[in-house]
PDB file of C-alpha atoms and ligand atoms in Angstrom:
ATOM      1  CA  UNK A   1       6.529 -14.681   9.582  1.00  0.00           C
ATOM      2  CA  UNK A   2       9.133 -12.804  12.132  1.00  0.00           C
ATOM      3  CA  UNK A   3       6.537 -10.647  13.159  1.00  0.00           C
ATOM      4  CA  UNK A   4       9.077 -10.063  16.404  1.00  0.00           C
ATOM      5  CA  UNK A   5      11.626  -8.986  14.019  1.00  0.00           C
ATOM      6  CA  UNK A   6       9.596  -6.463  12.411  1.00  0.00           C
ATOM      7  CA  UNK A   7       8.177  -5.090  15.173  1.00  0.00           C
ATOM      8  CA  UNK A   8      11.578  -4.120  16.169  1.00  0.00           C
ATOM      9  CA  UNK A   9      12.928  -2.730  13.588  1.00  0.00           C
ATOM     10  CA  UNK A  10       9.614  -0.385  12.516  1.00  0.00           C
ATOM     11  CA  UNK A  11      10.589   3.256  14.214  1.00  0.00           C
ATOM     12  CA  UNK A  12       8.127   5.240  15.760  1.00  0.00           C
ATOM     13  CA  UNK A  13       8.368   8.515  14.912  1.00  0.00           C
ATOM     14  CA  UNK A  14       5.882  11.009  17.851  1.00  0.00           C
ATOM     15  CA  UNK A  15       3.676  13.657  16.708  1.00  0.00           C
ATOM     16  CA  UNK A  16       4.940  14.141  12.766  1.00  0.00           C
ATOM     17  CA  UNK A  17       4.264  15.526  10.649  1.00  0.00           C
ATOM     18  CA  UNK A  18       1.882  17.117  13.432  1.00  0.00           C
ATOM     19  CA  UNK A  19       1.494  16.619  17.148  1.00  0.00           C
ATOM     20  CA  UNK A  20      -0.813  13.609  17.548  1.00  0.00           C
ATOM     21  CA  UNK A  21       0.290  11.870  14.776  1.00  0.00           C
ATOM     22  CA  UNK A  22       2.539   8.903  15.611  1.00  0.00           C
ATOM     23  CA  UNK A  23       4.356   7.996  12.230  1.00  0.00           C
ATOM     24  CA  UNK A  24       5.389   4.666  11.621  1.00  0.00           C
ATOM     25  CA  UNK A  25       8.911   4.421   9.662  1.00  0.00           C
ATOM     26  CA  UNK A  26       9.183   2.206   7.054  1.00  0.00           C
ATOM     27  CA  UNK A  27      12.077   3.332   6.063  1.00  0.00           C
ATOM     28  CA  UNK A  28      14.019   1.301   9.026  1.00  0.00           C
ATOM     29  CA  UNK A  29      12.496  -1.819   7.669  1.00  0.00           C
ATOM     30  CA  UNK A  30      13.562  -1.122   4.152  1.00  0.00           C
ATOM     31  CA  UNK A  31      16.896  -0.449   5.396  1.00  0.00           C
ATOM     32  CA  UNK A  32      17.254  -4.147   7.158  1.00  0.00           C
ATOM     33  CA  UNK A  33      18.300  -7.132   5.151  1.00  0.00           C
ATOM     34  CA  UNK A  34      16.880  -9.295   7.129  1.00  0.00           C
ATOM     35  CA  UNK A  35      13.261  -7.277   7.436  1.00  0.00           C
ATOM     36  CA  UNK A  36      13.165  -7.296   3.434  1.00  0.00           C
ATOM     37  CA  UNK A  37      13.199 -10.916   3.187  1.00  0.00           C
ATOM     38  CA  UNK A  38      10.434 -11.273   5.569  1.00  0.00           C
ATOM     39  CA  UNK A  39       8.669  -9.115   4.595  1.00  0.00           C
ATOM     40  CA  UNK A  40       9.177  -9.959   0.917  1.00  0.00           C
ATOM     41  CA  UNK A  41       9.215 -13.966   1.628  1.00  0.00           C
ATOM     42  CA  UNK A  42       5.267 -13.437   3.574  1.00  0.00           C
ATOM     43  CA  UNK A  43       4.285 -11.546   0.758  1.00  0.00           C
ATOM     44  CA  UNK A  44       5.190 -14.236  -2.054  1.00  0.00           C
ATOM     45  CA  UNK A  45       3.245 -16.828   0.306  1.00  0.00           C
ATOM     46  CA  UNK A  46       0.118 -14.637   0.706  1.00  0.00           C
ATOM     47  CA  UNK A  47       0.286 -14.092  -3.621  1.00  0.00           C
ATOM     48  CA  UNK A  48       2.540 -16.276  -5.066  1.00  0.00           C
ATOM     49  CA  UNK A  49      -0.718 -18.732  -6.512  1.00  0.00           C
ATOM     50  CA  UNK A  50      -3.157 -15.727  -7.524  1.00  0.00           C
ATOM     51  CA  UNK A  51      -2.163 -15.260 -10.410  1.00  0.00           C
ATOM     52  CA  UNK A  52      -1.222 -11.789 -10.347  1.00  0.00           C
ATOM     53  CA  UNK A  53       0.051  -9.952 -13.656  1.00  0.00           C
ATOM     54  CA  UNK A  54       0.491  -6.409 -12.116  1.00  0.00           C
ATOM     55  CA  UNK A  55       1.127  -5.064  -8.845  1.00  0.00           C
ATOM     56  CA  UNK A  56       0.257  -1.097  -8.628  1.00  0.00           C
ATOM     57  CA  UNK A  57       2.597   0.788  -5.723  1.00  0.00           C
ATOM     58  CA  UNK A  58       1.354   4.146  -4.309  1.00  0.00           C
ATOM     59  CA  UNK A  59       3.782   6.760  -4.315  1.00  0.00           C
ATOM     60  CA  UNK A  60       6.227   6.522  -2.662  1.00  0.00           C
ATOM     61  CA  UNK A  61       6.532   3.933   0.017  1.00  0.00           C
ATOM     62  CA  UNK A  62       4.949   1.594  -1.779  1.00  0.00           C
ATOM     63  CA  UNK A  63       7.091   1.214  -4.835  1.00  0.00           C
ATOM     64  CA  UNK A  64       9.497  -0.329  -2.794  1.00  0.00           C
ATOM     65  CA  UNK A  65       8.365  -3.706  -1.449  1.00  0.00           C
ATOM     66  CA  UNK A  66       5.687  -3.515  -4.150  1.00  0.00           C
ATOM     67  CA  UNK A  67       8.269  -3.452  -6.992  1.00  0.00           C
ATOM     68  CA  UNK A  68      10.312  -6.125  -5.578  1.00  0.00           C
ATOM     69  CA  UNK A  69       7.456  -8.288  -5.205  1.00  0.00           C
ATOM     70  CA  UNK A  70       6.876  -7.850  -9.093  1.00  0.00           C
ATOM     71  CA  UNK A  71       9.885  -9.284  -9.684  1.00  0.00           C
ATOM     72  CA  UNK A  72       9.354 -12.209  -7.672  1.00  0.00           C
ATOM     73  CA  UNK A  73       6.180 -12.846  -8.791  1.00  0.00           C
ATOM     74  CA  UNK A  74       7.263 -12.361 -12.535  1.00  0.00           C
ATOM     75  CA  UNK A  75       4.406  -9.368 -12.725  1.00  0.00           C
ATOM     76  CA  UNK A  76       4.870  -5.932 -14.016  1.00  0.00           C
ATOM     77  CA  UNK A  77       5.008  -3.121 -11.466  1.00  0.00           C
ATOM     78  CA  UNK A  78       2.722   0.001 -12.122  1.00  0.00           C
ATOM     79  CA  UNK A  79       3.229   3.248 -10.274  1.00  0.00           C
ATOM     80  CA  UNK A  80      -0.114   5.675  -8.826  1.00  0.00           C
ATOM     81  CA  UNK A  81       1.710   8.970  -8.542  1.00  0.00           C
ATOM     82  CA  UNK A  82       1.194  12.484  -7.232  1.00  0.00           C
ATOM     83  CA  UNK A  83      -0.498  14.957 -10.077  1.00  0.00           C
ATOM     84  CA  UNK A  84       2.148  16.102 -12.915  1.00  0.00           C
ATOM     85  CA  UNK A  85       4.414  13.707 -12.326  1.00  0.00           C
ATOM     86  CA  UNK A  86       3.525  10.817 -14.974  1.00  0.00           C
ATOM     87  CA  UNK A  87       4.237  12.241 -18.324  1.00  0.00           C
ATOM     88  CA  UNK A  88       2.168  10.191 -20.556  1.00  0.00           C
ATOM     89  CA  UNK A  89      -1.513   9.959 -20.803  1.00  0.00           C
ATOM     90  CA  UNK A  90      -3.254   9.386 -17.459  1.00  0.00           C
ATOM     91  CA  UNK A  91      -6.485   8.332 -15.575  1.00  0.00           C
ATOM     92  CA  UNK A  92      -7.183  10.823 -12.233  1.00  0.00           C
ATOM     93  CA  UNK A  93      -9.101  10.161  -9.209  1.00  0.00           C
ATOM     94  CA  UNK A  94      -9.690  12.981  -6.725  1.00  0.00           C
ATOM     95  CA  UNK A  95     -10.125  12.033  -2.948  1.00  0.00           C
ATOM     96  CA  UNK A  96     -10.609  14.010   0.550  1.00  0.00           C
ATOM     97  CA  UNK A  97      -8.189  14.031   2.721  1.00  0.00           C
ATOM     98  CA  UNK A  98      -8.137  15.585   6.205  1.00  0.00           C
ATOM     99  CA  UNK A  99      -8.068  19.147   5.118  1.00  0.00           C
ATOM    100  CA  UNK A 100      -8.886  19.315   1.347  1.00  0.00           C
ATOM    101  CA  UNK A 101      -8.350  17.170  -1.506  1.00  0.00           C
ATOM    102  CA  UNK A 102      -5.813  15.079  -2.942  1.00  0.00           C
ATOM    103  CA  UNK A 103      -4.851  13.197  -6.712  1.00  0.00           C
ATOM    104  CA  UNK A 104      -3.388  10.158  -7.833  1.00  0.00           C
ATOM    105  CA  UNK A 105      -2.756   9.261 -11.536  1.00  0.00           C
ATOM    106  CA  UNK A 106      -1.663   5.937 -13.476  1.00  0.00           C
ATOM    107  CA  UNK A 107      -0.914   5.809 -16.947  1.00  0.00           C
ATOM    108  CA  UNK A 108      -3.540   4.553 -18.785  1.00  0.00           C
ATOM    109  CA  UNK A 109      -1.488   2.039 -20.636  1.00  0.00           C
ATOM    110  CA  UNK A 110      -0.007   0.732 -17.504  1.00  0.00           C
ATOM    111  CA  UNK A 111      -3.221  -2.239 -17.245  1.00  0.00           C
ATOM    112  CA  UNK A 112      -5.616  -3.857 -19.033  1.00  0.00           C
ATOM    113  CA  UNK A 113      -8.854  -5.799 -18.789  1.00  0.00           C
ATOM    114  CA  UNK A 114      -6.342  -8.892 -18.718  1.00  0.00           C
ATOM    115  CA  UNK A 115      -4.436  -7.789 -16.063  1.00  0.00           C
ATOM    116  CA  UNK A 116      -4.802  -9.492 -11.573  1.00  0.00           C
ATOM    117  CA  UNK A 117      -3.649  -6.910  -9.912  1.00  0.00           C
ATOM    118  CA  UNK A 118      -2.195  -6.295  -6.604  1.00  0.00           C
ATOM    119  CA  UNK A 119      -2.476  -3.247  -4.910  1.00  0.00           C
ATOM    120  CA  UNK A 120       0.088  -2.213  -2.429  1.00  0.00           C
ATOM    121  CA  UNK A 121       0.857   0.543   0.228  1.00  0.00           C
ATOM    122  CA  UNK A 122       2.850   0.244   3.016  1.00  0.00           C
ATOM    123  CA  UNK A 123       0.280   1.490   5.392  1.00  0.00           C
ATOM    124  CA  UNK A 124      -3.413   1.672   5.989  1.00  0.00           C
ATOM    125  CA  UNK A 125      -4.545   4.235   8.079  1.00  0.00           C
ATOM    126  CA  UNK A 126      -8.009   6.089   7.105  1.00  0.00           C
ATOM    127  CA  UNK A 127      -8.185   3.950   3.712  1.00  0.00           C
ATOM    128  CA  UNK A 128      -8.983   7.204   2.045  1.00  0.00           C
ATOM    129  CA  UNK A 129      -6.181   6.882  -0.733  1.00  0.00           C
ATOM    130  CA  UNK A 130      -6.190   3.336  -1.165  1.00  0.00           C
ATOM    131  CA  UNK A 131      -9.936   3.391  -2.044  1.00  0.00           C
ATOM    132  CA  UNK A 132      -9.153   6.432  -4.474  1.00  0.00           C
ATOM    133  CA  UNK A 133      -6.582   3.964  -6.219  1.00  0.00           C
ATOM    134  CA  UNK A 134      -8.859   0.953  -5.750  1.00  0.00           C
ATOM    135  CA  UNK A 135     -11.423   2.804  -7.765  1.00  0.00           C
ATOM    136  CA  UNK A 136      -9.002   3.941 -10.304  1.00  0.00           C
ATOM    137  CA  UNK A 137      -7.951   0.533 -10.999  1.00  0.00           C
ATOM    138  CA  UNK A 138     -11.107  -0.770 -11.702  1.00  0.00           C
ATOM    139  CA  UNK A 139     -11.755   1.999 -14.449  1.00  0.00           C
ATOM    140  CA  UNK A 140      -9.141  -0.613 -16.328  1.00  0.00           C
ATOM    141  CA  UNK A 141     -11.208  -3.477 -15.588  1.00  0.00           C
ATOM    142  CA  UNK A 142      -9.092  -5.909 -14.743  1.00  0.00           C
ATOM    143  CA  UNK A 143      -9.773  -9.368 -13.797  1.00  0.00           C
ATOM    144  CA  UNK A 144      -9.363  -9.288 -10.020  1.00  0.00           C
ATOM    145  CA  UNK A 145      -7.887  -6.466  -8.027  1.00  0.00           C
ATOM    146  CA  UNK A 146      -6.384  -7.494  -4.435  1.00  0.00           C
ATOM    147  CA  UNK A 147      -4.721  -5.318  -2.379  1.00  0.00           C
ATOM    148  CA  UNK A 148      -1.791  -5.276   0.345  1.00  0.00           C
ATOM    149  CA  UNK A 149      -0.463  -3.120   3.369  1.00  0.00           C
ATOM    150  CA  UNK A 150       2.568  -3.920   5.307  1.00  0.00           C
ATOM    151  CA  UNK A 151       0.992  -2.352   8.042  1.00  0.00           C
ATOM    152  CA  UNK A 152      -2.542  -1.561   9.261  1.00  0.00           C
ATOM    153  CA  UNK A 153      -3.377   0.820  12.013  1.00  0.00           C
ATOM    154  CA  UNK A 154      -6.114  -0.136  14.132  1.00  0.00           C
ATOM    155  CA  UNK A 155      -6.427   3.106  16.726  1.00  0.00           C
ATOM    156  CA  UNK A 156      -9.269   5.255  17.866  1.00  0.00           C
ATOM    157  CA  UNK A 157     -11.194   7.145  14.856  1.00  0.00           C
ATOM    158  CA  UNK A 158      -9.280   4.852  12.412  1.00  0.00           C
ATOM    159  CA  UNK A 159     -11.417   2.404  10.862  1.00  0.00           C
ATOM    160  CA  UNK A 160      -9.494   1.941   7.424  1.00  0.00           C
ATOM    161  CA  UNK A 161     -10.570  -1.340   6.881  1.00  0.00           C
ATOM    162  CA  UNK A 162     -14.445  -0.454   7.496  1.00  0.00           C
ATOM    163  CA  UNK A 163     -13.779   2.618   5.242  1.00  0.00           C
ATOM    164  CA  UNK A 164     -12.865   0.052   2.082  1.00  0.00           C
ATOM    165  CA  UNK A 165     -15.464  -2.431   2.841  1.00  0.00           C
ATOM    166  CA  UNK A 166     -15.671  -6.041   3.139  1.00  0.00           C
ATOM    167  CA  UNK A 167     -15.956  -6.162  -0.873  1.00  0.00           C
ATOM    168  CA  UNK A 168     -12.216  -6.187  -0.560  1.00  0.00           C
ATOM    169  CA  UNK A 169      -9.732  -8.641  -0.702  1.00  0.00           C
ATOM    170  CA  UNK A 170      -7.230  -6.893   1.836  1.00  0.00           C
ATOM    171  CA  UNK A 171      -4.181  -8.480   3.693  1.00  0.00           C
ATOM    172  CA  UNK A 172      -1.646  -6.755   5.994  1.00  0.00           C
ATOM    173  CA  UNK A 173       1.336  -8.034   7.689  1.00  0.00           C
ATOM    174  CA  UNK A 174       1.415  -6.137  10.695  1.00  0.00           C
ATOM    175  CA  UNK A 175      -1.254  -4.872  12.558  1.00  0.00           C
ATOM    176  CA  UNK A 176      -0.398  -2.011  15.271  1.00  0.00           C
ATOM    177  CA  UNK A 177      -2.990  -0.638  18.162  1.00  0.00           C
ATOM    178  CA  UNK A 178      -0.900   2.109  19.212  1.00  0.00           C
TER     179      UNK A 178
HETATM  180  P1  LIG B 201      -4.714   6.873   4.514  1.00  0.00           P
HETATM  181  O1  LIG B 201      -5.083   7.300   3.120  1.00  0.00           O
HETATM  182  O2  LIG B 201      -5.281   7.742   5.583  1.00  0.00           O
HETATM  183  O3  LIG B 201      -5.002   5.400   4.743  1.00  0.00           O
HETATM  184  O4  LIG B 201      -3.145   7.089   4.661  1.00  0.00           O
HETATM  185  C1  LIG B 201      -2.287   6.196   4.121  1.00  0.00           C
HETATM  186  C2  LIG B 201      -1.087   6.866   3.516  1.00  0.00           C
HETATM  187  O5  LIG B 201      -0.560   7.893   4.356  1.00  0.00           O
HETATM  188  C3  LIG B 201       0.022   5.847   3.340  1.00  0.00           C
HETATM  189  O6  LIG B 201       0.610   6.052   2.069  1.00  0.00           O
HETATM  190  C4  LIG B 201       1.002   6.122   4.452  1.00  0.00           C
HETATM  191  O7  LIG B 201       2.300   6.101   3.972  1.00  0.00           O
HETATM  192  C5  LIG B 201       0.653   7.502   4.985  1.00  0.00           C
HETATM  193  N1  LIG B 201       0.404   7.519   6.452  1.00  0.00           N
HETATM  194  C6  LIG B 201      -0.752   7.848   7.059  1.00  0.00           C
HETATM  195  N2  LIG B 201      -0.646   7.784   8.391  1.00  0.00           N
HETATM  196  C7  LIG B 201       0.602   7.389   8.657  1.00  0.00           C
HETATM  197  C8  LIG B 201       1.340   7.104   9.874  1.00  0.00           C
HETATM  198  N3  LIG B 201       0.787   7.239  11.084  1.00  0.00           N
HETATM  199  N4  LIG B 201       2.613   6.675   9.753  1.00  0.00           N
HETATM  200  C9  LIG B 201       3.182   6.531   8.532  1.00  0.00           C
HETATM  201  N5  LIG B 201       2.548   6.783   7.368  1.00  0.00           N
HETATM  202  C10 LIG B 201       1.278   7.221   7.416  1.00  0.00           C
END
């Protein structure tokens, strides 16, 4: 992978949506031709023999490699979205986030105990709503569950990946210290 390539084209946005905060922008990625196949081509080489049936995006950054990745590996694409916004029947999971709580819903038609799934964000910072998701998932009981970030932060009082345990089966493309 051209981990040079997307390095540079990942914007760094300082202190939103709150001082302190340095927000990584996807969003130049997505916008890059060249980014999207990388991203997309590392993505069908870390999955491409797993078998996977599903792959579940978290709203909304992660619908967009995640969905494309669907397609590529001929899987269906499931969406976790904010509360309200699914209009069928849905499965909840409740999480804490810095200050308060948080939802996330999936349909729950959208898998089945059948189902591999692949669970993808585009970032992995405190792990809090990927483990929310992660749990919701496996309330469908689905064969294996694996899941994906494009991009992991690794900084001081972030320890996402100690948050969701070695239990998972976690990848990320990029990791970034600052
Ligand atoms: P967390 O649940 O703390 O792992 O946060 C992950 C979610 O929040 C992802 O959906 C990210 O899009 C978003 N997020 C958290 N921190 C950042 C950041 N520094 N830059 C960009 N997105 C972030």
């Amino acid at each position: 992978m051209n981990t040079e390539l997307l390095l540079e084209n990942l914007r760094n946005i300082p202190d939103f949506p709150k001082p302190g905060i340095q927000f990584k922008d996807v969003s130049t990625l997505f916008k890059n031709p060249a980014c999207i196949r990388e991203m997309l081509d590392e993505l069908l080489r870390l999955y491409a023999d797993k078998g996977i049936t599903k792959v579940v995006g978290i709203e909304s950054r992660g619908f967009v490699m995640g969905a494309m990745l669907a397609e590529k590996l001929g899987a269906g694409f499931v969406m976790a979205r904010k509360p309200g916004k699914l209009p069928a029947d849905t499965r909840q999971a409740t999480y804490k986030k810095e200050y308060g709580t948080d939802s996330i819903e999936i349909h729950t038609d959208a898998i089945t105990p059948d189902d591999v799934v692949l669970i993808h964000d585009d970032l992995l910072a405190t792990g809090g709503s990927m483990l929310a998701v992660y749990n919701l998932v496996q309330e469908f009981g689905p064969k294996q569950t694996y899941v994906n970030f494009l991009i992991e932060l690794k900084m001081e009082g972030l320890e996402g990946r100690k948050f969701l345990g070695e239990k998972l089966d976690i990848t990320t493309l990029l990791t970034l210290e600052e």
